[in-house]
N, CA, C and O atoms as a GROMACS GRO file, in nm:
protein
  296
    1UNK      N    1 -24.006 -19.581   5.334
    1UNK     CA    2 -23.947 -19.449   5.342
    1UNK      C    3 -23.884 -19.409   5.208
    1UNK      O    4 -23.887 -19.292   5.169
    2UNK      N    5 -23.826 -19.506   5.139
    2UNK     CA    6 -23.762 -19.475   5.012
    2UNK      C    7 -23.865 -19.433   4.907
    2UNK      O    8 -23.835 -19.352   4.820
    3UNK      N    9 -23.987 -19.487   4.915
    3UNK     CA   10 -24.093 -19.446   4.823
    3UNK      C   11 -24.130 -19.300   4.846
    3UNK      O   12 -24.150 -19.225   4.750
    4UNK      N   13 -24.138 -19.260   4.972
    4UNK     CA   14 -24.169 -19.121   5.004
    4UNK      C   15 -24.061 -19.027   4.952
    4UNK      O   16 -24.092 -18.922   4.894
    5UNK      N   17 -23.937 -19.063   4.970
    5UNK     CA   18 -23.825 -18.979   4.924
    5UNK      C   19 -23.826 -18.971   4.772
    5UNK      O   20 -23.805 -18.863   4.717
    6UNK      N   21 -23.850 -19.083   4.704
    6UNK     CA   22 -23.854 -19.082   4.557
    6UNK      C   23 -23.968 -18.995   4.507
    6UNK      O   24 -23.950 -18.918   4.412
    7UNK      N   25 -24.085 -19.005   4.569
    7UNK     CA   26 -24.199 -18.923   4.527
    7UNK      C   27 -24.171 -18.776   4.552
    7UNK      O   28 -24.206 -18.690   4.471
    8UNK      N   29 -24.107 -18.745   4.664
    8UNK     CA   30 -24.074 -18.606   4.696
    8UNK      C   31 -23.975 -18.549   4.595
    8UNK      O   32 -23.989 -18.435   4.551
    9UNK      N   33 -23.874 -18.627   4.559
    9UNK     CA   34 -23.774 -18.582   4.462
    9UNK      C   35 -23.838 -18.560   4.325
    9UNK      O   36 -23.807 -18.461   4.258
   10UNK      N   37 -23.926 -18.649   4.284
   10UNK     CA   38 -23.994 -18.633   4.155
   10UNK      C   39 -24.081 -18.508   4.155
   10UNK      O   40 -24.082 -18.432   4.058
   11UNK      N   41 -24.154 -18.486   4.264
   11UNK     CA   42 -24.237 -18.367   4.274
   11UNK      C   43 -24.152 -18.240   4.274
   11UNK      O   44 -24.187 -18.142   4.209
   12UNK      N   45 -24.042 -18.243   4.346
   12UNK     CA   46 -23.951 -18.128   4.350
   12UNK      C   47 -23.893 -18.100   4.212
   12UNK      O   48 -23.882 -17.984   4.171
   13UNK      N   49 -23.856 -18.205   4.139
   13UNK     CA   50 -23.804 -18.190   4.004
   13UNK      C   51 -23.910 -18.131   3.911
   13UNK      O   52 -23.880 -18.046   3.827
   14UNK      N   53 -24.033 -18.176   3.926
   14UNK     CA   54 -24.143 -18.124   3.845
   14UNK      C   55 -24.161 -17.974   3.867
   14UNK      O   56 -24.173 -17.898   3.770
   15UNK      N   57 -24.163 -17.931   3.993
   15UNK     CA   58 -24.177 -17.788   4.022
   15UNK      C   59 -24.057 -17.708   3.974
   15UNK      O   60 -24.073 -17.594   3.928
   16UNK      N   61 -23.939 -17.764   3.983
   16UNK     CA   62 -23.820 -17.696   3.934
   16UNK      C   63 -23.828 -17.674   3.783
   16UNK      O   64 -23.799 -17.565   3.734
   17UNK      N   65 -23.869 -17.777   3.710
   17UNK     CA   66 -23.881 -17.763   3.564
   17UNK      C   67 -23.990 -17.663   3.526
   17UNK      O   68 -23.974 -17.586   3.431
   18UNK      N   69 -24.102 -17.664   3.601
   18UNK     CA   70 -24.207 -17.566   3.573
   18UNK      C   71 -24.158 -17.424   3.599
   18UNK      O   72 -24.189 -17.333   3.522
   19UNK      N   73 -24.082 -17.404   3.704
   19UNK     CA   74 -24.033 -17.268   3.734
   19UNK      C   75 -23.931 -17.222   3.630
   19UNK      O   76 -23.929 -17.105   3.594
   20UNK      N   77 -23.849 -17.312   3.582
   20UNK     CA   78 -23.754 -17.276   3.476
   20UNK      C   79 -23.830 -17.238   3.349
   20UNK      O   80 -23.794 -17.142   3.282
   21UNK      N   81 -23.933 -17.313   3.316
   21UNK     CA   82 -24.015 -17.280   3.199
   21UNK      C   83 -24.082 -17.146   3.213
   21UNK      O   84 -24.092 -17.071   3.115
   22UNK      N   85 -24.129 -17.114   3.333
   22UNK     CA   86 -24.193 -16.984   3.354
   22UNK      C   87 -24.091 -16.872   3.342
   22UNK      O   88 -24.120 -16.768   3.282
   23UNK      N   89 -23.973 -16.890   3.397
   23UNK     CA   90 -23.870 -16.787   3.391
   23UNK      C   91 -23.829 -16.761   3.246
   23UNK      O   92 -23.810 -16.646   3.208
   24UNK      N   93 -23.817 -16.865   3.167
   24UNK     CA   94 -23.773 -16.850   3.028
   24UNK      C   95 -23.883 -16.789   2.941
   24UNK      O   96 -23.856 -16.695   2.866
   25UNK      N   97 -24.005 -16.840   2.951
   25UNK     CA   98 -24.112 -16.794   2.862
   25UNK      C   99 -24.188 -16.673   2.914
   25UNK      O  100 -24.248 -16.600   2.835
   26UNK      N  101 -24.186 -16.649   3.045
   26UNK     CA  102 -24.262 -16.541   3.108
   26UNK      C  103 -24.411 -16.551   3.073
   26UNK      O  104 -24.479 -16.451   3.051
   27UNK      N  105 -24.460 -16.673   3.069
   27UNK     CA  106 -24.600 -16.698   3.036
   27UNK      C  107 -24.662 -16.778   3.150
   27UNK      O  108 -24.602 -16.873   3.199
   28UNK      N  109 -24.780 -16.739   3.191
   28UNK     CA  110 -24.847 -16.806   3.302
   28UNK      C  111 -24.888 -16.947   3.263
   28UNK      O  112 -24.912 -16.976   3.145
   29UNK      N  113 -24.895 -17.034   3.361
   29UNK     CA  114 -24.940 -17.170   3.339
   29UNK      C  115 -25.090 -17.168   3.312
   29UNK      O  116 -25.166 -17.103   3.385
   30UNK      N  117 -25.134 -17.238   3.208
   30UNK     CA  118 -25.276 -17.241   3.175
   30UNK      C  119 -25.315 -17.382   3.133
   30UNK      O  120 -25.229 -17.466   3.104
   31UNK      N  121 -25.440 -17.406   3.131
   31UNK     CA  122 -25.490 -17.539   3.097
   31UNK      C  123 -25.473 -17.571   2.950
   31UNK      O  124 -25.432 -17.485   2.871
   32UNK      N  125 -25.505 -17.692   2.914
   32UNK     CA  126 -25.487 -17.735   2.776
   32UNK      C  127 -25.582 -17.664   2.680
   32UNK      O  128 -25.553 -17.653   2.560
   33UNK      N  129 -25.696 -17.617   2.730
   33UNK     CA  130 -25.792 -17.550   2.643
   33UNK      C  131 -25.764 -17.400   2.634
   33UNK      O  132 -25.827 -17.331   2.555
   34UNK      N  133 -25.672 -17.348   2.713
   34UNK     CA  134 -25.638 -17.206   2.707
   34UNK      C  135 -25.710 -17.123   2.809
   34UNK      O  136 -25.683 -17.004   2.820
   35UNK      N  137 -25.800 -17.179   2.884
   35UNK     CA  138 -25.869 -17.106   2.989
   35UNK      C  139 -25.992 -17.033   2.940
   35UNK      O  140 -26.032 -17.046   2.825
   36UNK      N  141 -26.051 -16.956   3.030
   36UNK     CA  142 -26.175 -16.886   2.999
   36UNK      C  143 -26.152 -16.768   2.903
   36UNK      O  144 -26.245 -16.726   2.834
   37UNK      N  145 -26.030 -16.716   2.898
   37UNK     CA  146 -26.001 -16.604   2.809
   37UNK      C  147 -26.022 -16.637   2.663
   37UNK      O  148 -26.058 -16.550   2.584
   38UNK      N  149 -25.999 -16.762   2.626
   38UNK     CA  150 -26.017 -16.805   2.487
   38UNK      C  151 -26.164 -16.797   2.448
   38UNK      O  152 -26.197 -16.769   2.333
   39UNK      N  153 -26.252 -16.821   2.544
   39UNK     CA  154 -26.395 -16.819   2.517
   39UNK      C  155 -26.454 -16.679   2.523
   39UNK      O  156 -26.572 -16.660   2.494
   40UNK      N  157 -26.372 -16.581   2.560
   40UNK     CA  158 -26.421 -16.444   2.569
   40UNK      C  159 -26.488 -16.413   2.702
   40UNK      O  160 -26.558 -16.312   2.715
   41UNK      N  161 -26.466 -16.498   2.802
   41UNK     CA  162 -26.524 -16.477   2.933
   41UNK      C  163 -26.420 -16.411   3.021
   41UNK      O  164 -26.311 -16.466   3.041
   42UNK      N  165 -26.451 -16.292   3.074
   42UNK     CA  166 -26.354 -16.219   3.154
   42UNK      C  167 -26.357 -16.259   3.301
   42UNK      O  168 -26.260 -16.235   3.373
   43UNK      N  169 -26.464 -16.317   3.345
   43UNK     CA  170 -26.474 -16.353   3.486
   43UNK      C  171 -26.532 -16.493   3.498
   43UNK      O  172 -26.591 -16.546   3.404
   44UNK      N  173 -26.515 -16.554   3.615
   44UNK     CA  174 -26.559 -16.691   3.634
   44UNK      C  175 -26.711 -16.702   3.632
   44UNK      O  176 -26.766 -16.796   3.574
   45UNK      N  177 -26.780 -16.607   3.694
   45UNK     CA  178 -26.926 -16.610   3.689
   45UNK      C  179 -26.969 -16.514   3.580
   45UNK      O  180 -26.962 -16.392   3.598
   46UNK      N  181 -27.013 -16.565   3.470
   46UNK     CA  182 -27.047 -16.483   3.355
   46UNK      C  183 -27.196 -16.448   3.356
   46UNK      O  184 -27.266 -16.465   3.256
   47UNK      N  185 -27.243 -16.399   3.470
   47UNK     CA  186 -27.384 -16.364   3.480
   47UNK      C  187 -27.404 -16.215   3.448
   47UNK      O  188 -27.311 -16.135   3.462
   48UNK      N  189 -27.524 -16.180   3.406
   48UNK     CA  190 -27.552 -16.041   3.369
   48UNK      C  191 -27.554 -15.949   3.491
   48UNK      O  192 -27.502 -15.838   3.485
   49UNK      N  193 -27.612 -15.995   3.599
   49UNK     CA  194 -27.622 -15.915   3.720
   49UNK      C  195 -27.546 -15.986   3.832
   49UNK      O  196 -27.600 -16.077   3.895
   50UNK      N  197 -27.419 -15.945   3.860
   50UNK     CA  198 -27.341 -16.013   3.962
   50UNK      C  199 -27.400 -15.994   4.102
   50UNK      O  200 -27.476 -15.900   4.126
   51UNK      N  201 -27.366 -16.084   4.192
   51UNK     CA  202 -27.416 -16.076   4.329
   51UNK      C  203 -27.351 -15.959   4.403
   51UNK      O  204 -27.255 -15.900   4.354
   52UNK      N  205 -27.404 -15.927   4.520
   52UNK     CA  206 -27.355 -15.812   4.596
   52UNK      C  207 -27.208 -15.828   4.635
   52UNK      O  208 -27.132 -15.731   4.632
   53UNK      N  209 -27.168 -15.949   4.670
   53UNK     CA  210 -27.029 -15.974   4.708
   53UNK      C  211 -26.937 -15.945   4.590
   53UNK      O  212 -26.831 -15.884   4.606
   54UNK      N  213 -26.976 -15.988   4.471
   54UNK     CA  214 -26.896 -15.964   4.350
   54UNK      C  215 -26.892 -15.816   4.317
   54UNK      O  216 -26.787 -15.765   4.276
   55UNK      N  217 -27.004 -15.745   4.334
   55UNK     CA  218 -27.007 -15.601   4.308
   55UNK      C  219 -26.913 -15.526   4.401
   55UNK      O  220 -26.843 -15.435   4.358
   56UNK      N  221 -26.911 -15.565   4.530
   56UNK     CA  222 -26.820 -15.500   4.625
   56UNK      C  223 -26.675 -15.526   4.588
   56UNK      O  224 -26.591 -15.436   4.595
   57UNK      N  225 -26.645 -15.649   4.548
   57UNK     CA  226 -26.509 -15.683   4.509
   57UNK      C  227 -26.467 -15.605   4.384
   57UNK      O  228 -26.355 -15.555   4.377
   58UNK      N  229 -26.557 -15.594   4.286
   58UNK     CA  230 -26.527 -15.520   4.164
   58UNK      C  231 -26.507 -15.372   4.194
   58UNK      O  232 -26.419 -15.309   4.135
   59UNK      N  233 -26.586 -15.315   4.286
   59UNK     CA  234 -26.571 -15.176   4.323
   59UNK      C  235 -26.438 -15.154   4.394
   59UNK      O  236 -26.372 -15.053   4.371
   60UNK      N  237 -26.400 -15.247   4.480
   60UNK     CA  238 -26.272 -15.234   4.551
   60UNK      C  239 -26.156 -15.244   4.454
   60UNK      O  240 -26.058 -15.170   4.467
   61UNK      N  241 -26.164 -15.333   4.355
   61UNK     CA  242 -26.059 -15.345   4.254
   61UNK      C  243 -26.049 -15.218   4.170
   61UNK      O  244 -25.939 -15.172   4.140
   62UNK      N  245 -26.162 -15.162   4.134
   62UNK     CA  246 -26.162 -15.038   4.055
   62UNK      C  247 -26.103 -14.922   4.135
   62UNK      O  248 -26.027 -14.842   4.081
   63UNK      N  249 -26.139 -14.913   4.264
   63UNK     CA  250 -26.085 -14.807   4.349
   63UNK      C  251 -25.934 -14.822   4.364
   63UNK      O  252 -25.860 -14.723   4.362
   64UNK      N  253 -25.889 -14.946   4.379
   64UNK     CA  254 -25.745 -14.970   4.391
   64UNK      C  255 -25.673 -14.933   4.261
   64UNK      O  256 -25.566 -14.874   4.265
   65UNK      N  257 -25.733 -14.968   4.148
   65UNK     CA  258 -25.673 -14.935   4.018
   65UNK      C  259 -25.665 -14.784   3.997
   65UNK      O  260 -25.565 -14.733   3.948
   66UNK      N  261 -25.771 -14.713   4.035
   66UNK     CA  262 -25.771 -14.567   4.022
   66UNK      C  263 -25.666 -14.504   4.112
   66UNK      O  264 -25.597 -14.410   4.072
   67UNK      N  265 -25.652 -14.556   4.235
   67UNK     CA  266 -25.554 -14.503   4.328
   67UNK      C  267 -25.413 -14.526   4.277
   67UNK      O  268 -25.327 -14.438   4.289
   68UNK      N  269 -25.388 -14.644   4.218
   68UNK     CA  270 -25.257 -14.672   4.165
   68UNK      C  271 -25.222 -14.581   4.048
   68UNK      O  272 -25.109 -14.535   4.037
   69UNK      N  273 -25.319 -14.554   3.960
   69UNK     CA  274 -25.292 -14.465   3.847
   69UNK      C  275 -25.277 -14.321   3.892
   69UNK      O  276 -25.199 -14.245   3.834
   70UNK      N  277 -25.352 -14.281   3.995
   70UNK     CA  278 -25.343 -14.144   4.045
   70UNK      C  279 -25.210 -14.119   4.116
   70UNK      O  280 -25.150 -14.013   4.101
   71UNK      N  281 -25.165 -14.217   4.194
   71UNK     CA  282 -25.043 -14.202   4.272
   71UNK      C  283 -24.918 -14.247   4.200
   71UNK      O  284 -24.812 -14.260   4.261
   72UNK      N  285 -24.929 -14.272   4.070
   72UNK     CA  286 -24.815 -14.319   3.992
   72UNK      C  287 -24.709 -14.210   3.983
   72UNK      O  288 -24.740 -14.093   3.960
   73UNK      N  289 -24.584 -14.250   4.003
   73UNK     CA  290 -24.473 -14.155   3.999
   73UNK      C  291 -24.429 -14.130   3.855
   73UNK      O  292 -24.408 -14.016   3.814
   74UNK      N  293 -24.416 -14.235   3.781
   74UNK     CA  294 -24.366 -14.222   3.644
   74UNK      C  295 -24.479 -14.228   3.547
   74UNK      O  296 -24.457 -14.219   3.426
   0.00000   0.00000   0.00000
Protein backbone atom coordinates (compact mmCIF):
# COMPACT_ATOMS: atom_id res chain seq x y z
CA UNK A 1 0.00 0.00 0.00
CA UNK A 2 2.86 2.37 0.74
CA UNK A 3 4.20 1.88 -2.80
CA UNK A 4 0.84 2.91 -4.23
CA UNK A 5 0.70 6.02 -2.05
CA UNK A 6 4.29 6.97 -2.96
CA UNK A 7 3.59 6.54 -6.69
CA UNK A 8 0.39 8.57 -6.38
CA UNK A 9 2.19 11.40 -4.56
CA UNK A 10 4.97 11.47 -7.17
CA UNK A 11 2.44 11.56 -9.99
CA UNK A 12 0.46 14.30 -8.24
CA UNK A 13 3.65 16.32 -7.74
CA UNK A 14 4.54 15.89 -11.41
CA UNK A 15 1.15 17.22 -12.54
CA UNK A 16 1.37 20.10 -10.06
CA UNK A 17 4.77 21.15 -11.41
CA UNK A 18 3.53 20.89 -15.01
CA UNK A 19 0.51 23.07 -14.21
CA UNK A 20 2.68 25.69 -12.52
CA UNK A 21 4.95 25.74 -15.58
CA UNK A 22 1.95 26.18 -17.86
CA UNK A 23 0.54 29.01 -15.74
CA UNK A 24 3.89 30.85 -15.71
CA UNK A 25 4.88 30.38 -19.37
CA UNK A 26 1.40 30.22 -20.97
CA UNK A 27 2.87 27.78 -23.47
CA UNK A 28 1.29 24.46 -24.41
CA UNK A 29 3.10 21.22 -23.64
CA UNK A 30 4.81 19.87 -26.75
CA UNK A 31 7.15 17.08 -27.64
CA UNK A 32 10.91 17.29 -27.77
CA UNK A 33 10.89 17.76 -31.55
CA UNK A 34 8.40 20.64 -31.41
CA UNK A 35 5.49 18.80 -32.98
CA UNK A 36 4.12 18.80 -36.49
CA UNK A 37 4.05 22.61 -36.67
CA UNK A 38 7.84 22.70 -36.95
CA UNK A 39 7.64 20.57 -40.08
CA UNK A 40 5.05 22.85 -41.66
CA UNK A 41 2.26 20.29 -41.36
CA UNK A 42 -1.02 21.87 -40.27
CA UNK A 43 -2.97 18.67 -39.80
CA UNK A 44 -2.23 15.10 -38.74
CA UNK A 45 -3.18 13.59 -42.09
CA UNK A 46 -1.19 15.55 -44.64
CA UNK A 47 -2.94 14.10 -47.67
CA UNK A 48 -3.91 16.11 -50.75
CA UNK A 49 -7.51 14.91 -50.83
CA UNK A 50 -8.89 14.40 -47.29
CA UNK A 51 -11.53 11.75 -46.61
CA UNK A 52 -15.23 12.61 -46.35
CA UNK A 53 -15.17 12.52 -42.54
CA UNK A 54 -12.30 15.03 -42.49
CA UNK A 55 -14.06 17.27 -45.03
CA UNK A 56 -17.22 17.34 -42.88
CA UNK A 57 -15.19 18.16 -39.78
CA UNK A 58 -13.32 20.95 -41.61
CA UNK A 59 -16.61 22.39 -42.91
CA UNK A 60 -18.10 22.32 -39.41
CA UNK A 61 -15.02 24.07 -37.99
CA UNK A 62 -15.18 26.73 -40.70
CA UNK A 63 -18.91 27.29 -40.10
CA UNK A 64 -18.28 27.62 -36.36
CA UNK A 65 -15.43 30.08 -36.98
CA UNK A 66 -17.59 32.19 -39.29
CA UNK A 67 -20.45 32.20 -36.77
CA UNK A 68 -18.12 33.29 -34.00
CA UNK A 69 -16.71 36.17 -36.06
CA UNK A 70 -20.19 37.20 -37.21
CA UNK A 71 -21.68 37.16 -33.71
CA UNK A 72 -18.70 38.85 -32.08
CA UNK A 73 -19.68 41.69 -29.75
CA UNK A 74 -16.38 43.51 -29.60
